[in-house]
PDB file of C-alpha atoms in Angstrom:
ATOM      1  CA  UNK A 982     -82.232 -44.061  37.002  1.00 63.00           C
ATOM      2  CA  UNK A 983     -82.216 -44.188  33.301  1.00 70.00           C
ATOM      3  CA  UNK A 984     -84.125 -47.156  31.720  1.00 86.00           C
ATOM      4  CA  UNK A 985     -86.144 -48.393  28.933  1.00 92.00           C
ATOM      5  CA  UNK A 986     -89.129 -50.650  29.539  1.00 94.00           C
ATOM      6  CA  UNK A 987     -90.841 -52.960  27.383  1.00 95.00           C
ATOM      7  CA  UNK A 988     -93.804 -54.391  29.226  1.00 95.00           C
ATOM      8  CA  UNK A 989     -94.594 -57.266  26.915  1.00 95.00           C
ATOM      9  CA  UNK A 990     -92.171 -60.215  26.949  1.00 94.00           C
ATOM     10  CA  UNK A 991     -94.102 -62.130  24.436  1.00 96.00           C
ATOM     11  CA  UNK A 992     -96.825 -61.188  21.886  1.00 97.00           C
ATOM     12  CA  UNK A 993     -98.723 -63.508  19.445  1.00 97.00           C
ATOM     13  CA  UNK A 994    -100.559 -62.110  16.329  1.00 97.00           C
ATOM     14  CA  UNK A 995    -102.223 -63.446  13.455  1.00 97.00           C
ATOM     15  CA  UNK A 996    -100.771 -62.820  10.018  1.00 97.00           C
ATOM     16  CA  UNK A 997    -102.551 -59.876   8.516  1.00 97.00           C
ATOM     17  CA  UNK A 998    -103.459 -58.296  11.987  1.00 97.00           C
ATOM     18  CA  UNK A 999    -102.133 -55.178  13.170  1.00 97.00           C
ATOM     19  CA  UNK A1000     -99.316 -54.868  15.632  1.00 97.00           C
ATOM     20  CA  UNK A1001     -98.168 -52.534  18.452  1.00 97.00           C
ATOM     21  CA  UNK A1002     -95.235 -53.092  20.635  1.00 98.00           C
ATOM     22  CA  UNK A1003     -94.827 -50.830  23.652  1.00 98.00           C
ATOM     23  CA  UNK A1004     -91.866 -48.985  24.873  1.00 97.00           C
ATOM     24  CA  UNK A1005     -91.443 -46.606  27.774  1.00 95.00           C
ATOM     25  CA  UNK A1006     -88.412 -44.639  28.832  1.00 91.00           C
ATOM     26  CA  UNK A1007     -87.367 -42.936  31.996  1.00 87.00           C
ATOM     27  CA  UNK A1008     -84.949 -40.007  31.613  1.00 76.00           C
ATOM     28  CA  UNK A1009     -84.627 -36.482  32.724  1.00 69.00           C
ATOM     29  CA  UNK A1010     -84.773 -35.183  29.174  1.00 73.00           C
ATOM     30  CA  UNK A1011     -85.875 -36.660  25.839  1.00 71.00           C
ATOM     31  CA  UNK A1012     -83.516 -39.235  24.615  1.00 80.00           C
ATOM     32  CA  UNK A1013     -82.937 -40.242  21.070  1.00 89.00           C
ATOM     33  CA  UNK A1014     -85.064 -43.299  20.533  1.00 92.00           C
ATOM     34  CA  UNK A1015     -84.575 -46.462  18.330  1.00 93.00           C
ATOM     35  CA  UNK A1016     -86.262 -49.693  17.462  1.00 96.00           C
ATOM     36  CA  UNK A1017     -84.055 -52.729  16.584  1.00 95.00           C
ATOM     37  CA  UNK A1018     -85.056 -56.039  15.352  1.00 95.00           C
ATOM     38  CA  UNK A1019     -83.371 -59.514  15.719  1.00 91.00           C
ATOM     39  CA  UNK A1020     -84.428 -62.287  13.547  1.00 89.00           C
ATOM     40  CA  UNK A1021     -83.472 -65.716  14.504  1.00 81.00           C
ATOM     41  CA  UNK A1022     -79.838 -66.317  13.905  1.00 75.00           C
ATOM     42  CA  UNK A1023     -79.418 -62.705  12.735  1.00 81.00           C
ATOM     43  CA  UNK A1024     -78.018 -59.650  14.186  1.00 83.00           C
ATOM     44  CA  UNK A1025     -79.705 -56.443  15.486  1.00 89.00           C
ATOM     45  CA  UNK A1026     -81.139 -54.426  12.446  1.00 91.00           C
ATOM     46  CA  UNK A1027     -82.116 -50.928  12.840  1.00 91.00           C
ATOM     47  CA  UNK A1028     -85.794 -50.363  12.069  1.00 95.00           C
ATOM     48  CA  UNK A1029     -86.213 -46.753  12.710  1.00 94.00           C
ATOM     49  CA  UNK A1030     -85.046 -43.876  15.070  1.00 92.00           C
ATOM     50  CA  UNK A1031     -86.434 -40.729  16.418  1.00 92.00           C
ATOM     51  CA  UNK A1032     -84.196 -37.673  17.082  1.00 87.00           C
ATOM     52  CA  UNK A1033     -86.678 -34.697  16.795  1.00 83.00           C
ATOM     53  CA  UNK A1034     -89.283 -33.137  14.577  1.00 85.00           C
ATOM     54  CA  UNK A1035     -92.280 -35.214  13.450  1.00 87.00           C
ATOM     55  CA  UNK A1036     -93.291 -37.570  16.279  1.00 90.00           C
ATOM     56  CA  UNK A1037     -94.387 -40.201  13.977  1.00 95.00           C
ATOM     57  CA  UNK A1038     -91.388 -41.794  12.204  1.00 95.00           C
ATOM     58  CA  UNK A1039     -91.356 -44.290   9.402  1.00 96.00           C
ATOM     59  CA  UNK A1040     -89.035 -47.197   9.247  1.00 96.00           C
ATOM     60  CA  UNK A1041     -88.158 -50.100   7.075  1.00 95.00           C
ATOM     61  CA  UNK A1042     -90.348 -53.264   6.532  1.00 94.00           C
ATOM     62  CA  UNK A1043     -93.487 -51.173   6.808  1.00 96.00           C
ATOM     63  CA  UNK A1044     -92.956 -50.263  10.641  1.00 97.00           C
ATOM     64  CA  UNK A1045     -93.688 -46.920  12.116  1.00 97.00           C
ATOM     65  CA  UNK A1046     -93.350 -45.513  15.622  1.00 98.00           C
ATOM     66  CA  UNK A1047     -94.872 -42.661  17.435  1.00 96.00           C
ATOM     67  CA  UNK A1048     -93.075 -40.650  20.041  1.00 94.00           C
ATOM     68  CA  UNK A1049     -95.364 -39.345  22.797  1.00 93.00           C
ATOM     69  CA  UNK A1050     -93.630 -37.095  25.282  1.00 90.00           C
ATOM     70  CA  UNK A1051     -96.573 -36.905  27.768  1.00 90.00           C
ATOM     71  CA  UNK A1052     -96.516 -40.690  28.013  1.00 92.00           C
ATOM     72  CA  UNK A1053     -92.713 -41.023  27.796  1.00 92.00           C
ATOM     73  CA  UNK A1054     -93.445 -43.690  25.171  1.00 94.00           C
ATOM     74  CA  UNK A1055     -92.097 -44.716  21.781  1.00 96.00           C
ATOM     75  CA  UNK A1056     -94.495 -47.476  20.540  1.00 98.00           C
ATOM     76  CA  UNK A1057     -93.807 -49.433  17.424  1.00 98.00           C
ATOM     77  CA  UNK A1058     -96.634 -50.294  15.044  1.00 98.00           C
ATOM     78  CA  UNK A1059     -97.302 -52.191  11.883  1.00 98.00           C
ATOM     79  CA  UNK A1060    -100.819 -52.179  10.089  1.00 97.00           C
ATOM     80  CA  UNK A1061    -100.490 -55.732   8.723  1.00 97.00           C
ATOM     81  CA  UNK A1062     -98.051 -58.403  10.083  1.00 97.00           C
ATOM     82  CA  UNK A1063     -96.221 -60.772   7.759  1.00 96.00           C
ATOM     83  CA  UNK A1064     -95.012 -64.243   8.944  1.00 95.00           C
ATOM     84  CA  UNK A1065     -91.402 -62.925   8.208  1.00 94.00           C
ATOM     85  CA  UNK A1066     -91.830 -60.267  10.982  1.00 96.00           C
ATOM     86  CA  UNK A1067     -91.491 -63.147  13.658  1.00 96.00           C
ATOM     87  CA  UNK A1068     -88.575 -61.893  15.590  1.00 96.00           C
ATOM     88  CA  UNK A1069     -87.400 -60.243  18.781  1.00 95.00           C
ATOM     89  CA  UNK A1070     -87.810 -56.418  19.001  1.00 97.00           C
ATOM     90  CA  UNK A1071     -85.800 -54.184  21.056  1.00 95.00           C
ATOM     91  CA  UNK A1072     -86.410 -50.436  21.932  1.00 95.00           C
ATOM     92  CA  UNK A1073     -83.478 -48.412  22.731  1.00 92.00           C
ATOM     93  CA  UNK A1074     -82.567 -44.991  23.993  1.00 90.00           C
ATOM     94  CA  UNK A1075     -79.405 -43.047  23.506  1.00 85.00           C
ATOM     95  CA  UNK A1076     -78.455 -40.288  25.855  1.00 76.00           C
ATOM     96  CA  UNK A1077     -74.749 -39.990  25.234  1.00 70.00           C
ATOM     97  CA  UNK A1078     -72.384 -42.547  24.042  1.00 63.00           C
ATOM     98  CA  UNK A1079     -74.177 -45.464  25.615  1.00 74.00           C
ATOM     99  CA  UNK A1080     -77.288 -47.038  24.377  1.00 81.00           C
ATOM    100  CA  UNK A1081     -79.866 -48.316  26.873  1.00 86.00           C
ATOM    101  CA  UNK A1082     -82.049 -51.280  25.730  1.00 90.00           C
ATOM    102  CA  UNK A1083     -85.225 -52.765  26.888  1.00 92.00           C
ATOM    103  CA  UNK A1084     -85.500 -56.540  27.671  1.00 92.00           C
ATOM    104  CA  UNK A1085     -87.086 -57.070  24.226  1.00 94.00           C
ATOM    105  CA  UNK A1086     -90.570 -58.366  22.906  1.00 96.00           C
ATOM    106  CA  UNK A1087     -90.676 -61.644  21.287  1.00 96.00           C
ATOM    107  CA  UNK A1088     -93.220 -61.620  18.417  1.00 97.00           C
ATOM    108  CA  UNK A1089     -94.881 -64.825  17.210  1.00 97.00           C
ATOM    109  CA  UNK A1090     -96.903 -64.685  13.940  1.00 97.00           C
ATOM    110  CA  UNK A1091     -99.560 -67.466  13.380  1.00 96.00           C
ATOM    111  CA  UNK A1092    -101.027 -68.326  10.093  1.00 91.00           C
TER     112      UNK A1092
ATOM    113  CA  UNK B 755     -70.041 -51.832   1.998  1.00 62.00           C
ATOM    114  CA  UNK B 756     -69.403 -54.657   4.582  1.00 75.00           C
ATOM    115  CA  UNK B 757     -71.158 -54.302   7.852  1.00 89.00           C
ATOM    116  CA  UNK B 758     -69.844 -55.168  11.225  1.00 93.00           C
ATOM    117  CA  UNK B 759     -68.521 -58.726  11.267  1.00 94.00           C
ATOM    118  CA  UNK B 760     -68.115 -60.960  14.255  1.00 96.00           C
ATOM    119  CA  UNK B 761     -66.320 -64.270  14.735  1.00 96.00           C
ATOM    120  CA  UNK B 762     -67.009 -66.896  15.757  1.00 96.00           C
ATOM    121  CA  UNK B 763     -70.769 -66.954  15.278  1.00 93.00           C
ATOM    122  CA  UNK B 764     -71.300 -69.640  17.848  1.00 94.00           C
ATOM    123  CA  UNK B 765     -68.989 -70.979  20.476  1.00 96.00           C
ATOM    124  CA  UNK B 766     -69.443 -73.754  23.058  1.00 97.00           C
ATOM    125  CA  UNK B 767     -66.769 -74.034  25.743  1.00 96.00           C
ATOM    126  CA  UNK B 768     -66.181 -75.527  29.083  1.00 97.00           C
ATOM    127  CA  UNK B 769     -66.168 -73.619  32.269  1.00 97.00           C
ATOM    128  CA  UNK B 770     -62.603 -72.496  32.918  1.00 97.00           C
ATOM    129  CA  UNK B 771     -61.579 -72.462  29.308  1.00 97.00           C
ATOM    130  CA  UNK B 772     -60.816 -69.127  27.333  1.00 97.00           C
ATOM    131  CA  UNK B 773     -62.586 -67.742  24.477  1.00 97.00           C
ATOM    132  CA  UNK B 774     -61.716 -64.829  22.216  1.00 98.00           C
ATOM    133  CA  UNK B 775     -64.379 -63.086  20.221  1.00 98.00           C
ATOM    134  CA  UNK B 776     -63.461 -60.858  17.265  1.00 98.00           C
ATOM    135  CA  UNK B 777     -65.167 -57.912  15.728  1.00 97.00           C
ATOM    136  CA  UNK B 778     -64.329 -56.131  12.602  1.00 96.00           C
ATOM    137  CA  UNK B 779     -66.223 -52.716  12.492  1.00 96.00           C
ATOM    138  CA  UNK B 780     -67.534 -51.018   9.491  1.00 94.00           C
ATOM    139  CA  UNK B 781     -64.429 -49.385   7.432  1.00 93.00           C
ATOM    140  CA  UNK B 782     -63.772 -45.859   8.676  1.00 91.00           C
ATOM    141  CA  UNK B 783     -65.710 -46.203  11.844  1.00 93.00           C
ATOM    142  CA  UNK B 784     -63.582 -44.964  14.656  1.00 93.00           C
ATOM    143  CA  UNK B 785     -66.061 -45.900  17.480  1.00 92.00           C
ATOM    144  CA  UNK B 786     -66.503 -49.649  18.492  1.00 94.00           C
ATOM    145  CA  UNK B 787     -68.751 -50.893  21.105  1.00 94.00           C
ATOM    146  CA  UNK B 788     -69.234 -54.340  22.708  1.00 96.00           C
ATOM    147  CA  UNK B 789     -72.639 -55.301  24.246  1.00 95.00           C
ATOM    148  CA  UNK B 790     -74.001 -58.438  25.803  1.00 95.00           C
ATOM    149  CA  UNK B 791     -77.294 -60.071  26.274  1.00 92.00           C
ATOM    150  CA  UNK B 792     -77.619 -62.638  28.785  1.00 89.00           C
ATOM    151  CA  UNK B 793     -80.741 -64.896  27.974  1.00 80.00           C
ATOM    152  CA  UNK B 794     -83.967 -63.174  28.945  1.00 77.00           C
ATOM    153  CA  UNK B 795     -82.204 -59.911  30.005  1.00 84.00           C
ATOM    154  CA  UNK B 796     -81.657 -56.718  28.335  1.00 85.00           C
ATOM    155  CA  UNK B 797     -78.673 -55.888  26.099  1.00 90.00           C
ATOM    156  CA  UNK B 798     -75.989 -54.338  28.218  1.00 92.00           C
ATOM    157  CA  UNK B 799     -73.213 -52.086  27.359  1.00 91.00           C
ATOM    158  CA  UNK B 800     -69.778 -53.318  28.058  1.00 95.00           C
ATOM    159  CA  UNK B 801     -67.362 -50.825  26.758  1.00 94.00           C
ATOM    160  CA  UNK B 802     -66.609 -48.393  23.961  1.00 93.00           C
ATOM    161  CA  UNK B 803     -63.346 -47.708  22.004  1.00 94.00           C
ATOM    162  CA  UNK B 804     -62.601 -44.718  20.132  1.00 93.00           C
ATOM    163  CA  UNK B 805     -59.922 -45.744  17.667  1.00 94.00           C
ATOM    164  CA  UNK B 806     -57.454 -47.760  19.815  1.00 94.00           C
ATOM    165  CA  UNK B 807     -58.299 -46.057  23.086  1.00 94.00           C
ATOM    166  CA  UNK B 808     -60.882 -47.328  25.665  1.00 94.00           C
ATOM    167  CA  UNK B 809     -63.343 -44.357  25.985  1.00 91.00           C
ATOM    168  CA  UNK B 810     -65.685 -46.128  28.387  1.00 90.00           C
ATOM    169  CA  UNK B 811     -65.291 -49.619  30.031  1.00 93.00           C
ATOM    170  CA  UNK B 812     -67.802 -49.045  32.756  1.00 91.00           C
ATOM    171  CA  UNK B 813     -69.778 -52.073  31.720  1.00 92.00           C
ATOM    172  CA  UNK B 814     -67.164 -54.669  31.802  1.00 94.00           C
ATOM    173  CA  UNK B 815     -68.544 -57.120  34.460  1.00 92.00           C
ATOM    174  CA  UNK B 816     -65.138 -58.095  35.916  1.00 92.00           C
ATOM    175  CA  UNK B 817     -61.438 -58.712  35.315  1.00 93.00           C
ATOM    176  CA  UNK B 818     -62.032 -61.884  33.477  1.00 96.00           C
ATOM    177  CA  UNK B 819     -63.007 -59.790  30.472  1.00 97.00           C
ATOM    178  CA  UNK B 820     -60.221 -58.139  28.480  1.00 97.00           C
ATOM    179  CA  UNK B 821     -60.984 -56.094  25.383  1.00 97.00           C
ATOM    180  CA  UNK B 822     -58.337 -54.781  22.951  1.00 97.00           C
ATOM    181  CA  UNK B 823     -58.377 -52.865  19.820  1.00 96.00           C
ATOM    182  CA  UNK B 824     -54.776 -52.708  18.692  1.00 85.00           C
ATOM    183  CA  UNK B 825     -54.170 -50.415  15.739  1.00 88.00           C
ATOM    184  CA  UNK B 826     -57.708 -49.010  15.924  1.00 85.00           C
ATOM    185  CA  UNK B 827     -59.256 -51.471  13.513  1.00 92.00           C
ATOM    186  CA  UNK B 828     -60.592 -54.882  14.621  1.00 96.00           C
ATOM    187  CA  UNK B 829     -61.254 -55.619  18.289  1.00 98.00           C
ATOM    188  CA  UNK B 830     -61.053 -58.733  20.346  1.00 98.00           C
ATOM    189  CA  UNK B 831     -62.940 -59.582  23.537  1.00 98.00           C
ATOM    190  CA  UNK B 832     -61.297 -62.264  25.709  1.00 98.00           C
ATOM    191  CA  UNK B 833     -62.969 -64.085  28.366  1.00 97.00           C
ATOM    192  CA  UNK B 834     -60.624 -66.101  30.723  1.00 96.00           C
ATOM    193  CA  UNK B 835     -61.466 -68.193  32.524  1.00 96.00           C
ATOM    194  CA  UNK B 836     -65.064 -68.471  31.354  1.00 96.00           C
ATOM    195  CA  UNK B 837     -67.842 -69.049  33.895  1.00 96.00           C
ATOM    196  CA  UNK B 838     -71.419 -70.389  33.353  1.00 95.00           C
ATOM    197  CA  UNK B 839     -72.922 -66.949  33.797  1.00 94.00           C
ATOM    198  CA  UNK B 840     -70.882 -65.658  30.857  1.00 96.00           C
ATOM    199  CA  UNK B 841     -73.174 -67.524  28.472  1.00 96.00           C
ATOM    200  CA  UNK B 842     -75.102 -65.160  26.202  1.00 94.00           C
ATOM    201  CA  UNK B 843     -74.887 -63.153  22.891  1.00 93.00           C
ATOM    202  CA  UNK B 844     -71.999 -60.652  22.545  1.00 96.00           C
ATOM    203  CA  UNK B 845     -72.790 -57.919  20.131  1.00 95.00           C
ATOM    204  CA  UNK B 846     -70.274 -55.749  18.609  1.00 96.00           C
ATOM    205  CA  UNK B 847     -71.346 -52.388  17.071  1.00 93.00           C
ATOM    206  CA  UNK B 848     -69.631 -49.498  15.356  1.00 93.00           C
ATOM    207  CA  UNK B 849     -70.381 -45.891  14.503  1.00 90.00           C
ATOM    208  CA  UNK B 850     -68.738 -43.148  12.530  1.00 87.00           C
ATOM    209  CA  UNK B 851     -69.406 -40.334  15.067  1.00 80.00           C
ATOM    210  CA  UNK B 852     -70.106 -40.482  18.832  1.00 75.00           C
ATOM    211  CA  UNK B 853     -72.445 -38.734  21.188  1.00 70.00           C
ATOM    212  CA  UNK B 854     -76.067 -38.212  21.633  1.00 66.00           C
ATOM    213  CA  UNK B 855     -78.322 -39.323  18.660  1.00 67.00           C
ATOM    214  CA  UNK B 856     -75.576 -41.207  16.966  1.00 75.00           C
ATOM    215  CA  UNK B 857     -76.655 -44.362  15.193  1.00 79.00           C
ATOM    216  CA  UNK B 858     -74.589 -47.385  15.872  1.00 85.00           C
ATOM    217  CA  UNK B 859     -74.676 -50.463  13.638  1.00 89.00           C
ATOM    218  CA  UNK B 860     -74.692 -53.894  15.100  1.00 91.00           C
ATOM    219  CA  UNK B 861     -73.091 -57.116  13.986  1.00 92.00           C
ATOM    220  CA  UNK B 862     -74.895 -60.467  14.138  1.00 90.00           C
ATOM    221  CA  UNK B 863     -73.455 -61.416  17.321  1.00 93.00           C
ATOM    222  CA  UNK B 864     -71.274 -64.087  19.019  1.00 95.00           C
ATOM    223  CA  UNK B 865     -73.476 -66.708  20.712  1.00 93.00           C
ATOM    224  CA  UNK B 866     -71.344 -68.042  23.655  1.00 96.00           C
ATOM    225  CA  UNK B 867     -72.390 -71.116  25.571  1.00 96.00           C
ATOM    226  CA  UNK B 868     -70.265 -72.110  28.630  1.00 96.00           C
ATOM    227  CA  UNK B 869     -70.964 -75.538  29.984  1.00 96.00           C
TER     228      UNK B 869
END
């Protein structure tokens, strides 16, 4: 079955520390991959997407993600986290007209 | 350019009542989607409109949910009668194109609480 897995339900990091959020997908072929962020009281905002080509993609707010076919992963990274990055992050895969989302990772940033 | 807008942003209703959620897509976007996130669960697809036609409604949970998009512009999602398990965030999204690799843009969500 097609699925997107985010193994970490909740992560806490210190401001200024690096961040990596994990995402694994399970599909027959390479899907198109996305990361969305939902800040408190806000909607889903697109951070970045991977369609093809360079496996390291840059997004907004200083985020990047790396696609690794061998590991079926699309992990999100940021070298230095800011307090405003506290939010919920969703990985998603698109294989047609539907998007399949992971369960989300909630990020807490401590001073 | 205005994004996807949803109304109401929050709604608290009693079990058995009716609620209607509205979504205005980005202007010019023929494709409109409804998604739902129940607390702690993944965001799940409900249905997809292309203009006024339902392209895919395979995610609609049961016949208490009715979605319409008359005229191919805004859409409504009605829950009647509402049950406790319907509580969650209902996201609307729209896109210009459809198909693999297409980017969809989400609204801020309508937060529904059924008590």
